[in-house]
Short mmCIF file of C-alpha atoms and ligand atoms in Angstrom, two decimals:
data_model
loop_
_atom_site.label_atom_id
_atom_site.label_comp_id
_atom_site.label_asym_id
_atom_site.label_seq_id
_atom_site.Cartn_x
_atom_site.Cartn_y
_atom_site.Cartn_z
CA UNK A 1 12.49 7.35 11.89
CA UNK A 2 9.23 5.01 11.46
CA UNK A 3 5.58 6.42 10.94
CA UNK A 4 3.69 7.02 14.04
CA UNK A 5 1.01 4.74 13.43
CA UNK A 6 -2.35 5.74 15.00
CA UNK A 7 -5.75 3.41 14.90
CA UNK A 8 -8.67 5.53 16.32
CA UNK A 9 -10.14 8.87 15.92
CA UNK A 10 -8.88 9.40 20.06
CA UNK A 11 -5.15 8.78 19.17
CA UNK A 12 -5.48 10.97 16.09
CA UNK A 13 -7.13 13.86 17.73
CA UNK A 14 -4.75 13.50 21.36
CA UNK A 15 -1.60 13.80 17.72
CA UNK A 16 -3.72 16.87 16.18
CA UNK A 17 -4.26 18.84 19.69
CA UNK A 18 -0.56 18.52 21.14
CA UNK A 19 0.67 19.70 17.98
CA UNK A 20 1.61 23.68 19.03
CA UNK A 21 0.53 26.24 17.36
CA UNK A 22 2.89 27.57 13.85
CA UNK A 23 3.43 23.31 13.50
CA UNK A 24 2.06 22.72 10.16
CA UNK A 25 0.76 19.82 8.72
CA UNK A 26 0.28 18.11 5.32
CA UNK A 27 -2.19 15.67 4.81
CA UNK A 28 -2.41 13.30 2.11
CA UNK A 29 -5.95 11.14 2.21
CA UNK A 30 -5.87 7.65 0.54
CA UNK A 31 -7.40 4.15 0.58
CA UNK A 32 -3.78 2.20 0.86
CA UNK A 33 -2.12 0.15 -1.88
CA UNK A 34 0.05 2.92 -2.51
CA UNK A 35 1.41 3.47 -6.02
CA UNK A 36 3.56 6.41 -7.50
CA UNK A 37 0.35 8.78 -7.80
CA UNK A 38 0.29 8.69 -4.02
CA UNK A 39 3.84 8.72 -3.54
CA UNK A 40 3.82 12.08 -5.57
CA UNK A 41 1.22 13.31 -3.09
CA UNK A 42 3.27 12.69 -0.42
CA UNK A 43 6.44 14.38 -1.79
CA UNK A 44 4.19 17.02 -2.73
CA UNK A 45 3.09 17.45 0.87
CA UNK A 46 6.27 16.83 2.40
CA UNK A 47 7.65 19.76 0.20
CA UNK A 48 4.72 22.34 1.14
CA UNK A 49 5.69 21.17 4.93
CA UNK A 50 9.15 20.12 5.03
CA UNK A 51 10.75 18.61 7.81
CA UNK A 52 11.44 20.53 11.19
CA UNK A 53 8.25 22.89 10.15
CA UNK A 54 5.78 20.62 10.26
CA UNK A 55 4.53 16.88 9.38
CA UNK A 56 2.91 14.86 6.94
CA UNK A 57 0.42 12.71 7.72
CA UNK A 58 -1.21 10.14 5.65
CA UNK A 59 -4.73 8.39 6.02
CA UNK A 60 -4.88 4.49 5.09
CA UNK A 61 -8.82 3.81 5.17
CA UNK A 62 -10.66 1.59 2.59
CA UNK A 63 -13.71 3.60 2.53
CA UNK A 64 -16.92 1.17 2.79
CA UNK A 65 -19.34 3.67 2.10
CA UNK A 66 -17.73 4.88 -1.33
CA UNK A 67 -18.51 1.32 -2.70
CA UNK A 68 -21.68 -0.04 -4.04
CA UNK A 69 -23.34 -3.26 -3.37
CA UNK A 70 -21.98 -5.26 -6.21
CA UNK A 71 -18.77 -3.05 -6.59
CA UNK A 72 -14.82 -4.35 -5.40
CA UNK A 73 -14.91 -3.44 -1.82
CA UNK A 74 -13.31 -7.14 -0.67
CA UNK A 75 -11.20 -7.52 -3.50
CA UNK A 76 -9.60 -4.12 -2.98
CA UNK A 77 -6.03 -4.37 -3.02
CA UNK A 78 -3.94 -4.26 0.84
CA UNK A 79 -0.91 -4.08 1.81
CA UNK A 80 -0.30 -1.64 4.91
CA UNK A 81 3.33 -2.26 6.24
CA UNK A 82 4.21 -2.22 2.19
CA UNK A 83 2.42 0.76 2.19
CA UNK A 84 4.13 2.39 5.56
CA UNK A 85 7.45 1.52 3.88
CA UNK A 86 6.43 3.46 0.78
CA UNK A 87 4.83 6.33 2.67
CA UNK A 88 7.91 6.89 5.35
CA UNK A 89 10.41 7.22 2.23
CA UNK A 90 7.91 9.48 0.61
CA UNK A 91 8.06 11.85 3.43
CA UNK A 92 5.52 10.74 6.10
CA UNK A 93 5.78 10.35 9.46
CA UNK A 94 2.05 9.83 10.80
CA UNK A 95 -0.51 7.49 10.09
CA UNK A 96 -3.79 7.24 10.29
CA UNK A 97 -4.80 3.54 9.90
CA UNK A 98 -8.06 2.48 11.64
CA UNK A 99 -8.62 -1.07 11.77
CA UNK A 100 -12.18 -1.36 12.26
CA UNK A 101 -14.44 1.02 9.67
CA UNK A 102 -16.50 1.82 12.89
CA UNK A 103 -14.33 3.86 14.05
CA UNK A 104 -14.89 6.35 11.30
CA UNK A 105 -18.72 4.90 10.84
CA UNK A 106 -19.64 4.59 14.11
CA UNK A 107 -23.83 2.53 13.94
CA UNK A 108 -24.87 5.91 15.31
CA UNK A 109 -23.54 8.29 12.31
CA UNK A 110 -26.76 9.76 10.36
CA UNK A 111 -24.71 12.79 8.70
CA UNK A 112 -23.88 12.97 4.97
CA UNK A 113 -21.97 15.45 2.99
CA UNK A 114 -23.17 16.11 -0.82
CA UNK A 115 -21.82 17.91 -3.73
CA UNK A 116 -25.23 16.95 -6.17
CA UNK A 117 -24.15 19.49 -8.82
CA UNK A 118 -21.04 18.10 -9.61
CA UNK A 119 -21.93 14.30 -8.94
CA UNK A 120 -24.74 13.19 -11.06
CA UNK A 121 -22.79 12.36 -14.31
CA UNK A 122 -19.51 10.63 -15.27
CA UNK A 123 -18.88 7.76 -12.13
CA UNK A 124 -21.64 9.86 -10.08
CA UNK A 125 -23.91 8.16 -13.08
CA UNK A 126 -22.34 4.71 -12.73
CA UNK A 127 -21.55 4.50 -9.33
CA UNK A 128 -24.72 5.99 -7.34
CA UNK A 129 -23.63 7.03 -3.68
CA UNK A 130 -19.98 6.40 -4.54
CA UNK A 131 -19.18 10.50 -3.87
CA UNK A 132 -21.32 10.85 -1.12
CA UNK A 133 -19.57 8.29 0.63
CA UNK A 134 -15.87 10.04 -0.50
CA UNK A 135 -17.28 13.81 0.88
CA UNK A 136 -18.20 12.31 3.93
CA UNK A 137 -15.41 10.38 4.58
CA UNK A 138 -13.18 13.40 3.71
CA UNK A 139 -15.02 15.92 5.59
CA UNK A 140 -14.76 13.50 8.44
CA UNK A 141 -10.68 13.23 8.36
CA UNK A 142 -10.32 16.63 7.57
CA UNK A 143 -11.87 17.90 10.81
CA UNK A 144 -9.39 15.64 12.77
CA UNK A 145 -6.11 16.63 10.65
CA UNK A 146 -6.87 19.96 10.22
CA UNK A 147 -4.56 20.27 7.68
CA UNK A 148 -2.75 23.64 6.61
CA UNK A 149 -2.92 21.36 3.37
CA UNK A 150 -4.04 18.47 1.84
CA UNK A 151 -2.58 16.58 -1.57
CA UNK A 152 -5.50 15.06 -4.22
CA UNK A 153 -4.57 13.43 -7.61
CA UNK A 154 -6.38 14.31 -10.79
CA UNK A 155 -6.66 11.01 -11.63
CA UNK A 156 -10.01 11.13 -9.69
CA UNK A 157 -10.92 15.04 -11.13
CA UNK A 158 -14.61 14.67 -11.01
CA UNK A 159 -13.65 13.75 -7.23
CA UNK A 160 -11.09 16.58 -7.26
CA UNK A 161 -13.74 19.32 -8.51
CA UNK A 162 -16.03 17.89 -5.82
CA UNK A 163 -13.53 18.23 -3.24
CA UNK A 164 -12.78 21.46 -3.76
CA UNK A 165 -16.09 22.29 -3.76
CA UNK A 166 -16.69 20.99 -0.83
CA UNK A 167 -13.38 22.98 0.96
CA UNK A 168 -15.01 26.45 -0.21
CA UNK A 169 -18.35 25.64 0.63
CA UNK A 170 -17.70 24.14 4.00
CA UNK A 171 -15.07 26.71 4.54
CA UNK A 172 -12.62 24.16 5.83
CA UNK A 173 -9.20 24.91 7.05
CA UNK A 174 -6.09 24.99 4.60
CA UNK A 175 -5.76 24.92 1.16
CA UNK A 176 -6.91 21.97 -1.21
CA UNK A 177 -3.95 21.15 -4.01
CA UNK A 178 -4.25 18.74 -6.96
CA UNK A 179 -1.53 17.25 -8.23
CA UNK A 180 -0.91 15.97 -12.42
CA UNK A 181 -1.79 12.09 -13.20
CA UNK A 182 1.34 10.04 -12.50
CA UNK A 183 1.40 7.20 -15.81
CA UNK A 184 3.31 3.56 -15.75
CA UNK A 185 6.09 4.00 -18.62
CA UNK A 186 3.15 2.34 -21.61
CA UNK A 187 1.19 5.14 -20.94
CA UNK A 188 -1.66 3.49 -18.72
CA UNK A 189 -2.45 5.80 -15.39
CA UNK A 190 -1.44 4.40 -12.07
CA UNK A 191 -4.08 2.51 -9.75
CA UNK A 192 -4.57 0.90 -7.10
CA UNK A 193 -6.98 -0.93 -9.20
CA UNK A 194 -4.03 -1.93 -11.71
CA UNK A 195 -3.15 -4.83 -9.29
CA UNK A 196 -6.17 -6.65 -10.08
CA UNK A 197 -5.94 -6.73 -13.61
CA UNK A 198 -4.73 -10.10 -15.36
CA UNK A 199 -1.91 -9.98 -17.33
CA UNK A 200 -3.88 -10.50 -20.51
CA UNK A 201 -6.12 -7.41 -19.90
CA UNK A 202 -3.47 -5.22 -18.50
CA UNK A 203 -1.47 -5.28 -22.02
CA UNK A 204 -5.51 -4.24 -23.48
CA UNK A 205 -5.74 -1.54 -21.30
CA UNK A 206 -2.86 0.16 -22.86
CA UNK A 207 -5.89 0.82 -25.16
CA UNK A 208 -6.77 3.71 -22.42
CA UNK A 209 -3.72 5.85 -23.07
CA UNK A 210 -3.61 5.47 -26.83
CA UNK A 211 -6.94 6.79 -27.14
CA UNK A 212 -7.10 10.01 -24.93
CA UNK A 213 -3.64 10.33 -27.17
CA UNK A 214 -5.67 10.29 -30.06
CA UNK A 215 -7.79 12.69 -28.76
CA UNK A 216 -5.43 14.57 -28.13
CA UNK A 217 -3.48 14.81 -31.57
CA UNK A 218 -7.22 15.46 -32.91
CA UNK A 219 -7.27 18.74 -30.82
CA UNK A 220 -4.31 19.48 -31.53
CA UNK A 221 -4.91 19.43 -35.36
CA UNK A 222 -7.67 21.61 -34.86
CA UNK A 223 -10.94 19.83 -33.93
CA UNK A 224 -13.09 20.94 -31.68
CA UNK A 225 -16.33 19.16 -31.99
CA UNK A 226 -17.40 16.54 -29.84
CA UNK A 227 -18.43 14.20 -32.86
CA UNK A 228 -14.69 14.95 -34.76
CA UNK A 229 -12.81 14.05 -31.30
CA UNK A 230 -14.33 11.42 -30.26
CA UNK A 231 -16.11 9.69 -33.05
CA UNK A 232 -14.70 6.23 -34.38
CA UNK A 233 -11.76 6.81 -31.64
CA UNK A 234 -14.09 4.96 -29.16
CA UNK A 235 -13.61 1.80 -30.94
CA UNK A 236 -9.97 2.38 -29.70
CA UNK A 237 -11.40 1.35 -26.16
CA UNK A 238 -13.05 -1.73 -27.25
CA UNK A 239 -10.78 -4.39 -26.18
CA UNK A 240 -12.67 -3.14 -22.54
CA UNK A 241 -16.05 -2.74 -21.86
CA UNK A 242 -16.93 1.23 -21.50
CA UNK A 243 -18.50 2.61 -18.68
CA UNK A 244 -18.58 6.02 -20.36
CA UNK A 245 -16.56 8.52 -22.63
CA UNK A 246 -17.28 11.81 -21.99
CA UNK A 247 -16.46 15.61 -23.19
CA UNK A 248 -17.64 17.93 -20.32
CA UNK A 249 -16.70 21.55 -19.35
CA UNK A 250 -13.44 21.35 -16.97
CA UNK A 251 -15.30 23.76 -14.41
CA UNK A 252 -18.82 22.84 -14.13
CA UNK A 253 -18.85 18.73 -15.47
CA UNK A 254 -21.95 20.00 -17.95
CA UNK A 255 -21.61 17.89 -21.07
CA UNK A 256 -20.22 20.30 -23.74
CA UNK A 257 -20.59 19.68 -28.09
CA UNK A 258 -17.88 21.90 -29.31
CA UNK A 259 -14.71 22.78 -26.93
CA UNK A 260 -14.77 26.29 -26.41
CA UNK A 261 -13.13 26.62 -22.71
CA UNK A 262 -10.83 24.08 -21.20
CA UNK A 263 -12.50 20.51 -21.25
CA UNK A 264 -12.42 17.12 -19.63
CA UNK A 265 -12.41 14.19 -21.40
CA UNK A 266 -12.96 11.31 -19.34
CA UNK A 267 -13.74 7.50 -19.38
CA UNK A 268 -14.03 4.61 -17.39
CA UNK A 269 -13.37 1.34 -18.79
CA UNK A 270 -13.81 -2.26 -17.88
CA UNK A 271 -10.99 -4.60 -18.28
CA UNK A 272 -11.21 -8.23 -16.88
CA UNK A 273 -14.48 -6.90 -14.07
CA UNK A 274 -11.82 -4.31 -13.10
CA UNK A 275 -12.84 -0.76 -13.81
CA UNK A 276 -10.58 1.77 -14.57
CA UNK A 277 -10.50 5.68 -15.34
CA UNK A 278 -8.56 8.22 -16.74
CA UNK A 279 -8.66 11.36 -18.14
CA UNK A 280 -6.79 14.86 -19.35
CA UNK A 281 -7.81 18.43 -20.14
CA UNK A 282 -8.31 19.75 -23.59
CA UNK A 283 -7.05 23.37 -23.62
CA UNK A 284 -8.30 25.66 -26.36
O1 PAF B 301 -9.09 8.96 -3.79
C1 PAF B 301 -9.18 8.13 -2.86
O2 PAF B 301 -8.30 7.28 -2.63
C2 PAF B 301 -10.42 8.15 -1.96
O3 PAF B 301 -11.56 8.45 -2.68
C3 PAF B 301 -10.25 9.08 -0.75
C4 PAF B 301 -10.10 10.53 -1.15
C5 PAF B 301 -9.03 8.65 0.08
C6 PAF B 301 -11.49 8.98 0.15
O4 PAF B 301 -11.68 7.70 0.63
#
């Protein structure tokens, strides 16, 4: 069976309000250009809300408001019947698609959603506005799916912490899962951003992986101060050009000196103009 396909915030809510009541739903928010992460979502979702009790729906929306000025907002990757393909043998069977950003930014919208404790450092520091624009956004879609629960990767886990922030704070519906980074075979983590890259900088980026690896094999030896883990290991990135490289606490995003409680290291990196991040949990 094809994805029901739906285009404006009337055809979604007419899906969400027939639905009858005990009919769950999974939801699965993304920006298109699907890649394994999301498809893992999906399955994920379709799993928590397998077929005959419920459905999965997906949300294909290219977010203006989460980019800056000078960031990649027309160069962002597209494809949405590859995408629908992708998403149907993943387990959806609804999509939210709007064609025109209006129709979730309407010229009239003047409310904002904000996390500020959890979205001044890391890409909050880089990218000003950038996770104002996802909480909105989110907020937004998750009042029309009214999901009994929604699929994030940890790719994005400064987004993810704000997120779920957000859920308990707001008190929205459902329950808020993350699900593991899903890596290409070299080790590099999967984007939609990856599409951009050049051939020449996508081999360099493999410099990404090796270094959180190294980072890793330093915990695991027994280090535990920020200056032993991360050191010379940031001239591992410097094929790129980093954004940041950062050891914070995995609950609260504080910067930390010595890991103590599970913590995130995190970076951003620019390869080629295109900027990409990764991450993993050090576990003491
Ligand atoms: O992670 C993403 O793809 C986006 O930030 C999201 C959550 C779909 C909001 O636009």
């Amino acid at each position: 069976m094809a994805v029901t396909i739906l285009r404006t915030v009337s055809e979604l809510r007419r899906w969400r309000d027939q639905l009858r009541p005990g009919v769950r739903v999974g939801f699965v928010p993304t920006m298109g250009s699907l890649h394994e992460g999301h498809l893992s979502l999906l399955r994920e979702a379709r799993r928590r809300v397998p077929e005959g009790a419920g459905h999965v729906a997906l949300s294909i929306f290219v977010n203006p408001t989460q980019f800056g000025p000078n960031e990649d907002l027309d160069r962002y990757p597209r494809d949405e019947a590859g995408d629908l393909a992708k998403a149907r043998e993943a387990g959806a069977d609804v999509a939210f698609c709007p064609l025109d950003p209006h129709e979730m930014f309407p010229e009239s919208a003047a409310t904002w959603v904000e996390v500020p404790a959890l979205a001044t450092g890391l890409c909050g520091a880089s990218r000003p506005g950038h996770f104002r624009g996802v909480c909105t956004v989110v907020t937004k879609l998750w009042n029309l799916v009214r999901p009994d629960v929604a699929v994030f990767g940890q790719k994005d886990f400064q987004q993810l912490a704000i997120l779920r922030r957000l859920h308990a704070d707001l008190f929205l519906c459902g329950e808020l899962v993350g699900m593991p980074i899903v890596r290409e075979p070299d080790g590099l983590a999967m984007s939609s951003r990856n599409a951009n890259l050049p051939p020449d900088a996508r081999l360099r980026a493999r410099a990404i992986p090796r270094f959180i690896a190294e980072v890793q094999r330093r915990f695991t030896r027994g280090a535990r101060a920020r200056t032993e883990l991360l050191a010379d290991a940031t001239a591992l990135l410097e094929p790129g050009v980093i954004d940041y490289v950062e050891l914070v606490d995995a609950a609260t995003l504080a910067p930390v000196a010595d890991v103590e409680r599970p913590a995130l290291l995190a970076v951003a990196v620019h390869f080629a103009g295109v900027r990409l991040i990764d991450n993993t949990v050090l576990e003491p």
